[in-house]
Amino acid sequence: MPISLILTVLLILFVLTMLAKTVRVIPQGRAGIVERLGKFHAVLNPGLHIVIPVVDRVLPLIDLREQVVSFPSQSVITEDNLVVGIDTVVYFQVTDPRSATYEITNYIRAVDELTSATLRNVVGGLNLEQTLTSRDQINAELRGVLDSTTGRWGLRVSRVDIKEIQPPVSIQDSMEKQMRAERDRRAAILTAEGQKQSDILTAEGESRAAILRAEGEKQAQILRAEGDAQSAILRANGEAEAVQKVFAAIHESNPSQQLLTYQYLQTLPKLAEGDANKLWFIPTELGDALRGLGNAFGTLPASDLADAPKKPAAEAPKSAPQAPGSYGING
């Protein structure tokens, strides 16, 4: 009895094991390869599948998602015989699980070796400066070569990026010095340009200020000249009006020749007034005036001689201060 029980238990365990091996569930993003009697039989896509135990063998699942592999630094010699270290990152995806299983032993290692060889070929035709400034070109060439080669392995290379380029230490020091000198040169140029613009703006401002000052002075001189002209015109008009009034008053009062001669003699001393007068010329009319005045006083009666000075004295302040020059005109 115990033996039969043991056999029954063993049979149940065997049946359960076979059932477990018969049913296979493939998760999303994975694929399975089924070999029947050592030969490729089918590709198991995501979902539930039934396989025959012992006869069918399911190989390790293959990841169908896009994979990112960062490869270590590769030493590459440039065209100008400089050794640089280049780190690359490859983005690829398995598109054919059968080819990825049977066409290549280890496709990740194969991609690594192919990337290193292609990188040496591409960078070997470039100098250091081109290598540092032509990353997009290198990435495009690497991707084209890798994609065309790995297609038969059931892979699709979507992108290749150069993560880092490490020049030699001596070259790095030279590049830093060159960059520092270039920055200093640009700073000096910018400073000179700023000083130049400042000088130009200062000169333009001074020129504009000088022009404005000249314009202001010009306008001020014009206004002063106009004011002087108007003042001269007004003075001339006033003097003309005064002369006319004096002339009219003289004609209205009808002065005698003796009065005019007397006023003329009173005006003569004023010609010598002033500190600048060093020499005084006596007019030739002075003798005629004195002679006429003497004759006038010699022919007048005593009563007229007594009244003669009073009458001009009363009229002289009235007319002489207004236009002294009028007697000179008449004389």
GROMACS .gro file of C-alpha atoms in nm:
model
  331
    1MET     CA    1   0.000   0.000   0.000
    2PRO     CA    2   0.264   0.253   0.074
    3ILE     CA    3   0.436   0.169  -0.255
    4SER     CA    4   0.120   0.228  -0.456
    5LEU     CA    5   0.062   0.555  -0.276
    6ILE     CA    6   0.413   0.670  -0.355
    7LEU     CA    7   0.370   0.580  -0.720
    8THR     CA    8   0.042   0.767  -0.732
    9VAL     CA    9   0.199   1.077  -0.587
   10LEU     CA   10   0.488   1.054  -0.829
   11LEU     CA   11   0.247   1.018  -1.121
   12ILE     CA   12   0.053   1.322  -1.012
   13LEU     CA   13   0.371   1.526  -0.983
   14PHE     CA   14   0.480   1.414  -1.329
   15VAL     CA   15   0.149   1.508  -1.479
   16LEU     CA   16   0.158   1.849  -1.316
   17THR     CA   17   0.513   1.904  -1.437
   18MET     CA   18   0.417   1.814  -1.794
   19LEU     CA   19   0.117   2.043  -1.780
   20ALA     CA   20   0.339   2.324  -1.653
   21LYS     CA   21   0.580   2.271  -1.939
   22THR     CA   22   0.298   2.247  -2.189
   23VAL     CA   23   0.152   2.590  -2.116
   24ARG     CA   24   0.383   2.887  -2.177
   25VAL     CA   25   0.289   3.253  -2.127
   26ILE     CA   26   0.503   3.508  -2.318
   27PRO     CA   27   0.495   3.861  -2.164
   28GLN     CA   28   0.455   4.180  -2.367
   29GLY     CA   29   0.772   4.303  -2.534
   30ARG     CA   30   0.928   3.958  -2.538
   31ALA     CA   31   0.952   3.677  -2.794
   32GLY     CA   32   1.033   3.308  -2.762
   33ILE     CA   33   1.198   3.065  -3.002
   34VAL     CA   34   1.062   2.707  -3.005
   35GLU     CA   35   1.285   2.424  -3.121
   36ARG     CA   36   1.126   2.088  -3.195
   37LEU     CA   37   1.367   1.802  -3.180
   38GLY     CA   38   1.658   2.048  -3.205
   39LYS     CA   39   1.526   2.233  -3.509
   40PHE     CA   40   1.360   2.572  -3.531
   41HIS     CA   41   0.986   2.534  -3.511
   42ALA     CA   42   0.815   2.866  -3.434
   43VAL     CA   43   0.837   3.212  -3.277
   44LEU     CA   44   0.622   3.261  -2.972
   45ASN     CA   45   0.470   3.610  -2.963
   46PRO     CA   46   0.329   3.766  -2.643
   47GLY     CA   47   0.035   3.561  -2.510
   48LEU     CA   48  -0.060   3.201  -2.412
   49HIS     CA   49   0.099   2.911  -2.604
   50ILE     CA   50   0.087   2.530  -2.587
   51VAL     CA   51   0.406   2.336  -2.644
   52ILE     CA   52   0.480   1.968  -2.636
   53PRO     CA   53   0.700   1.878  -2.344
   54VAL     CA   54   1.022   1.691  -2.415
   55VAL     CA   55   0.968   1.735  -2.788
   56ASP     CA   56   0.959   2.117  -2.792
   57ARG     CA   57   1.219   2.333  -2.620
   58VAL     CA   58   1.165   2.706  -2.560
   59LEU     CA   59   1.486   2.911  -2.577
   60PRO     CA   60   1.549   3.209  -2.345
   61LEU     CA   61   1.316   3.496  -2.425
   62ILE     CA   62   1.440   3.781  -2.644
   63ASP     CA   63   1.368   4.142  -2.551
   64LEU     CA   64   1.195   4.324  -2.840
   65ARG     CA   65   1.211   4.667  -2.683
   66GLU     CA   66   1.463   4.929  -2.792
   67GLN     CA   67   1.784   4.885  -2.604
   68VAL     CA   68   2.049   5.140  -2.511
   69VAL     CA   69   2.404   5.015  -2.481
   70SER     CA   70   2.690   5.240  -2.374
   71PHE     CA   71   3.024   5.107  -2.495
   72PRO     CA   72   3.353   5.186  -2.317
   73SER     CA   73   3.603   5.438  -2.451
   74GLN     CA   74   3.777   5.343  -2.772
   75SER     CA   75   4.127   5.467  -2.859
   76VAL     CA   76   4.119   5.611  -3.209
   77ILE     CA   77   4.403   5.766  -3.413
   78THR     CA   78   4.311   6.076  -3.610
   79GLU     CA   79   4.450   6.180  -3.946
   80ASP     CA   80   4.709   6.406  -3.778
   81ASN     CA   81   4.835   6.108  -3.568
   82LEU     CA   82   4.675   6.203  -3.238
   83VAL     CA   83   4.523   5.940  -3.011
   84VAL     CA   84   4.181   6.032  -2.876
   85GLY     CA   85   3.938   5.835  -2.662
   86ILE     CA   86   3.578   5.821  -2.785
   87ASP     CA   87   3.277   5.691  -2.590
   88THR     CA   88   2.973   5.586  -2.793
   89VAL     CA   89   2.609   5.503  -2.718
   90VAL     CA   90   2.408   5.281  -2.955
   91TYR     CA   91   2.027   5.259  -2.966
   92PHE     CA   92   1.901   4.941  -3.136
   93GLN     CA   93   1.602   4.706  -3.139
   94VAL     CA   94   1.552   4.340  -3.226
   95THR     CA   95   1.311   4.318  -3.517
   96ASP     CA   96   1.357   3.948  -3.609
   97PRO     CA   97   1.403   3.712  -3.313
   98ARG     CA   98   1.491   3.417  -3.539
   99SER     CA   99   1.777   3.605  -3.713
  100ALA     CA  100   1.899   3.748  -3.383
  101THR     CA  101   1.919   3.390  -3.251
  102TYR     CA  102   2.059   3.197  -3.543
  103GLU     CA  103   2.248   3.460  -3.751
  104ILE     CA  104   2.480   3.588  -3.478
  105THR     CA  105   2.613   3.437  -3.158
  106ASN     CA  106   2.604   3.751  -2.939
  107TYR     CA  107   2.455   4.051  -3.115
  108ILE     CA  108   2.545   4.299  -2.837
  109ARG     CA  109   2.914   4.212  -2.857
  110ALA     CA  110   2.891   4.215  -3.235
  111VAL     CA  111   2.746   4.568  -3.229
  112ASP     CA  112   3.026   4.677  -2.995
  113GLU     CA  113   3.302   4.543  -3.218
  114LEU     CA  114   3.137   4.678  -3.533
  115THR     CA  115   3.102   5.022  -3.372
  116SER     CA  116   3.471   5.028  -3.275
  117ALA     CA  117   3.589   4.929  -3.623
  118THR     CA  118   3.358   5.174  -3.800
  119LEU     CA  119   3.458   5.453  -3.560
  120ARG     CA  120   3.826   5.399  -3.637
  121ASN     CA  121   3.758   5.411  -4.010
  122VAL     CA  122   3.553   5.731  -3.988
  123VAL     CA  123   3.774   5.922  -3.744
  124GLY     CA  124   4.092   5.808  -3.917
  125GLY     CA  125   4.005   6.032  -4.211
  126LEU     CA  126   3.955   6.340  -3.995
  127ASN     CA  127   4.197   6.560  -3.806
  128LEU     CA  128   4.148   6.652  -3.442
  129GLU     CA  129   3.964   6.977  -3.507
  130GLN     CA  130   3.726   6.810  -3.752
  131THR     CA  131   3.670   6.526  -3.506
  132LEU     CA  132   3.575   6.768  -3.231
  133THR     CA  133   3.343   6.974  -3.452
  134SER     CA  134   3.189   6.702  -3.674
  135ARG     CA  135   2.998   6.488  -3.427
  136ASP     CA  136   2.681   6.490  -3.633
  137GLN     CA  137   2.871   6.371  -3.939
  138ILE     CA  138   3.040   6.091  -3.744
  139ASN     CA  139   2.708   5.986  -3.586
  140ALA     CA  140   2.537   5.972  -3.925
  141GLU     CA  141   2.815   5.762  -4.083
  142LEU     CA  142   2.822   5.524  -3.787
  143ARG     CA  143   2.447   5.476  -3.794
  144GLY     CA  144   2.445   5.412  -4.169
  145VAL     CA  145   2.715   5.144  -4.149
  146LEU     CA  146   2.572   4.975  -3.839
  147ASP     CA  147   2.216   4.973  -3.969
  148SER     CA  148   2.313   4.822  -4.304
  149THR     CA  149   2.532   4.557  -4.142
  150THR     CA  150   2.309   4.456  -3.852
  151GLY     CA  151   1.998   4.429  -4.068
  152ARG     CA  152   2.072   4.064  -4.151
  153TRP     CA  153   2.112   3.995  -3.779
  154GLY     CA  154   1.753   4.096  -3.717
  155LEU     CA  155   1.853   4.428  -3.558
  156ARG     CA  156   1.762   4.787  -3.638
  157VAL     CA  157   2.004   5.058  -3.523
  158SER     CA  158   1.798   5.373  -3.467
  159ARG     CA  159   2.065   5.606  -3.337
  160VAL     CA  160   2.436   5.633  -3.258
  161ASP     CA  161   2.572   5.911  -3.038
  162ILE     CA  162   2.926   6.007  -2.944
  163LYS     CA  163   2.909   6.064  -2.572
  164GLU     CA  164   3.257   6.201  -2.513
  165ILE     CA  165   3.579   6.276  -2.702
  166GLN     CA  166   3.895   6.290  -2.490
  167PRO     CA  167   4.198   6.449  -2.659
  168PRO     CA  168   4.547   6.400  -2.510
  169VAL     CA  169   4.632   6.602  -2.200
  170SER     CA  170   4.888   6.817  -2.383
  171ILE     CA  171   4.633   6.895  -2.654
  172GLN     CA  172   4.376   6.985  -2.389
  173ASP     CA  173   4.621   7.231  -2.231
  174SER     CA  174   4.694   7.387  -2.570
  175MET     CA  175   4.323   7.411  -2.648
  176GLU     CA  176   4.253   7.577  -2.314
  177LYS     CA  177   4.531   7.831  -2.375
  178GLN     CA  178   4.399   7.895  -2.723
  179MET     CA  179   4.046   7.939  -2.594
  180ARG     CA  180   4.169   8.171  -2.320
  181ALA     CA  181   4.363   8.378  -2.573
  182GLU     CA  182   4.059   8.388  -2.801
  183ARG     CA  183   3.838   8.504  -2.516
  184ASP     CA  184   4.092   8.772  -2.421
  185ARG     CA  185   4.108   8.885  -2.784
  186ARG     CA  186   3.731   8.905  -2.809
  187ALA     CA  187   3.716   9.094  -2.479
  188ALA     CA  188   3.977   9.342  -2.606
  189ILE     CA  189   3.786   9.383  -2.932
  190LEU     CA  190   3.459   9.439  -2.749
  191THR     CA  191   3.626   9.689  -2.516
  192ALA     CA  192   3.777   9.874  -2.812
  193GLU     CA  193   3.444   9.873  -2.992
  194GLY     CA  194   3.273  10.007  -2.682
  195GLN     CA  195   3.534  10.279  -2.640
  196LYS     CA  196   3.503  10.364  -3.008
  197GLN     CA  197   3.126  10.392  -2.985
  198SER     CA  198   3.163  10.598  -2.669
  199ASP     CA  199   3.407  10.837  -2.838
  200ILE     CA  200   3.183  10.864  -3.143
  201LEU     CA  201   2.876  10.937  -2.931
  202THR     CA  202   3.073  11.186  -2.721
  203ALA     CA  203   3.201  11.363  -3.033
  204GLU     CA  204   2.854  11.366  -3.184
  205GLY     CA  205   2.713  11.504  -2.861
  206GLU     CA  206   2.978  11.776  -2.842
  207SER     CA  207   2.929  11.861  -3.208
  208ARG     CA  208   2.554  11.877  -3.160
  209ALA     CA  209   2.598  12.091  -2.849
  210ALA     CA  210   2.834  12.326  -3.035
  211ILE     CA  211   2.585  12.352  -3.320
  212LEU     CA  212   2.304  12.424  -3.077
  213ARG     CA  213   2.516  12.682  -2.896
  214ALA     CA  214   2.606  12.845  -3.229
  215GLU     CA  215   2.242  12.843  -3.332
  216GLY     CA  216   2.146  12.994  -2.998
  217GLU     CA  217   2.417  13.260  -3.025
  218LYS     CA  218   2.308  13.332  -3.380
  219GLN     CA  219   1.947  13.373  -3.274
  220ALA     CA  220   2.055  13.589  -2.981
  221GLN     CA  221   2.264  13.812  -3.208
  222ILE     CA  222   1.976  13.836  -3.453
  223LEU     CA  223   1.738  13.929  -3.174
  224ARG     CA  224   1.987  14.181  -3.033
  225ALA     CA  225   2.041  14.331  -3.378
  226GLU     CA  226   1.668  14.349  -3.434
  227GLY     CA  227   1.629  14.510  -3.090
  228ASP     CA  228   1.906  14.762  -3.164
  229ALA     CA  229   1.752  14.837  -3.502
  230GLN     CA  230   1.411  14.889  -3.350
  231SER     CA  231   1.564  15.103  -3.075
  232ALA     CA  232   1.756  15.312  -3.332
  233ILE     CA  233   1.441  15.349  -3.541
  234LEU     CA  234   1.242  15.457  -3.236
  235ARG     CA  235   1.516  15.702  -3.130
  236ALA     CA  236   1.539  15.841  -3.481
  237ASN     CA  237   1.160  15.876  -3.496
  238GLY     CA  238   1.161  16.045  -3.157
  239GLU     CA  239   1.439  16.285  -3.258
  240ALA     CA  240   1.267  16.356  -3.589
  241GLU     CA  241   0.942  16.423  -3.409
  242ALA     CA  242   1.121  16.648  -3.159
  243VAL     CA  243   1.294  16.839  -3.440
  244GLN     CA  244   0.963  16.880  -3.617
  245LYS     CA  245   0.799  17.007  -3.299
  246VAL     CA  246   1.085  17.246  -3.228
  247PHE     CA  247   1.086  17.360  -3.588
  248ALA     CA  248   0.712  17.415  -3.574
  249ALA     CA  249   0.740  17.598  -3.242
  250ILE     CA  250   1.017  17.822  -3.376
  251HIS     CA  251   0.815  17.914  -3.683
  252GLU     CA  252   0.504  17.970  -3.476
  253SER     CA  253   0.690  18.202  -3.236
  254ASN     CA  254   0.860  18.386  -3.525
  255PRO     CA  255   1.188  18.469  -3.339
  256SER     CA  256   1.396  18.764  -3.442
  257GLN     CA  257   1.747  18.748  -3.585
  258GLN     CA  258   1.889  18.887  -3.263
  259LEU     CA  259   1.733  18.606  -3.055
  260LEU     CA  260   1.870  18.339  -3.291
  261THR     CA  261   2.214  18.497  -3.271
  262TYR     CA  262   2.200  18.502  -2.896
  263GLN     CA  263   2.100  18.137  -2.875
  264TYR     CA  264   2.378  18.049  -3.120
  265LEU     CA  265   2.634  18.213  -2.894
  266GLN     CA  266   2.497  18.022  -2.594
  267THR     CA  267   2.529  17.691  -2.780
  268LEU     CA  268   2.891  17.740  -2.886
  269PRO     CA  269   3.047  17.659  -2.543
  270LYS     CA  270   2.876  17.320  -2.539
  271LEU     CA  271   3.087  17.216  -2.837
  272ALA     CA  272   3.395  17.220  -2.616
  273GLU     CA  273   3.246  17.003  -2.340
  274GLY     CA  274   3.403  16.659  -2.276
  275ASP     CA  275   3.747  16.530  -2.170
  276ALA     CA  276   3.832  16.410  -2.519
  277ASN     CA  277   3.821  16.756  -2.676
  278LYS     CA  278   4.184  16.874  -2.701
  279LEU     CA  279   4.144  17.123  -2.987
  280TRP     CA  280   3.849  17.353  -3.060
  281PHE     CA  281   3.795  17.520  -3.395
  282ILE     CA  282   3.602  17.846  -3.383
  283PRO     CA  283   3.336  17.855  -3.654
  284THR     CA  284   3.373  18.129  -3.915
  285GLU     CA  285   3.014  18.233  -3.848
  286LEU     CA  286   3.113  18.356  -3.501
  287GLY     CA  287   3.235  18.693  -3.628
  288ASP     CA  288   2.922  18.749  -3.832
  289ALA     CA  289   2.709  18.655  -3.533
  290LEU     CA  290   2.891  18.897  -3.304
  291ARG     CA  291   2.877  19.172  -3.564
  292GLY     CA  292   2.506  19.117  -3.619
  293LEU     CA  293   2.442  19.111  -3.247
  294GLY     CA  294   2.638  19.433  -3.195
  295ASN     CA  295   2.457  19.610  -3.474
  296ALA     CA  296   2.127  19.492  -3.332
  297PHE     CA  297   2.199  19.628  -2.988
  298GLY     CA  298   2.347  19.948  -3.134
  299THR     CA  299   2.039  20.036  -3.335
  300LEU     CA  300   1.775  19.951  -3.071
  301PRO     CA  301   1.628  20.224  -2.849
  302ALA     CA  302   1.703  20.225  -2.480
  303SER     CA  303   1.366  20.080  -2.397
  304ASP     CA  304   1.419  19.796  -2.643
  305LEU     CA  305   1.770  19.738  -2.512
  306ALA     CA  306   1.627  19.699  -2.164
  307ASP     CA  307   1.368  19.452  -2.280
  308ALA     CA  308   1.574  19.267  -2.538
  309PRO     CA  309   1.759  19.022  -2.307
  310LYS     CA  310   1.445  18.943  -2.109
  311LYS     CA  311   1.247  18.831  -2.409
  312PRO     CA  312   1.505  18.579  -2.539
  313ALA     CA  313   1.572  18.462  -2.183
  314ALA     CA  314   1.207  18.377  -2.144
  315GLU     CA  315   1.189  18.200  -2.479
  316ALA     CA  316   1.527  18.029  -2.471
  317PRO     CA  317   1.451  17.765  -2.201
  318LYS     CA  318   1.137  17.686  -2.390
  319SER     CA  319   1.300  17.598  -2.718
  320ALA     CA  320   1.674  17.544  -2.656
  321PRO     CA  321   1.655  17.217  -2.449
  322GLN     CA  322   1.426  17.052  -2.706
  323ALA     CA  323   1.650  17.074  -3.014
  324PRO     CA  324   1.974  17.261  -2.975
  325GLY     CA  325   2.087  17.141  -3.310
  326SER     CA  326   1.808  17.322  -3.490
  327TYR     CA  327   1.992  17.655  -3.450
  328GLY     CA  328   2.296  17.507  -3.606
  329ILE     CA  329   2.078  17.402  -3.900
  330ASN     CA  330   1.935  17.749  -3.938
  331GLY     CA  331   2.270  17.915  -3.892
   0.00000   0.00000   0.00000
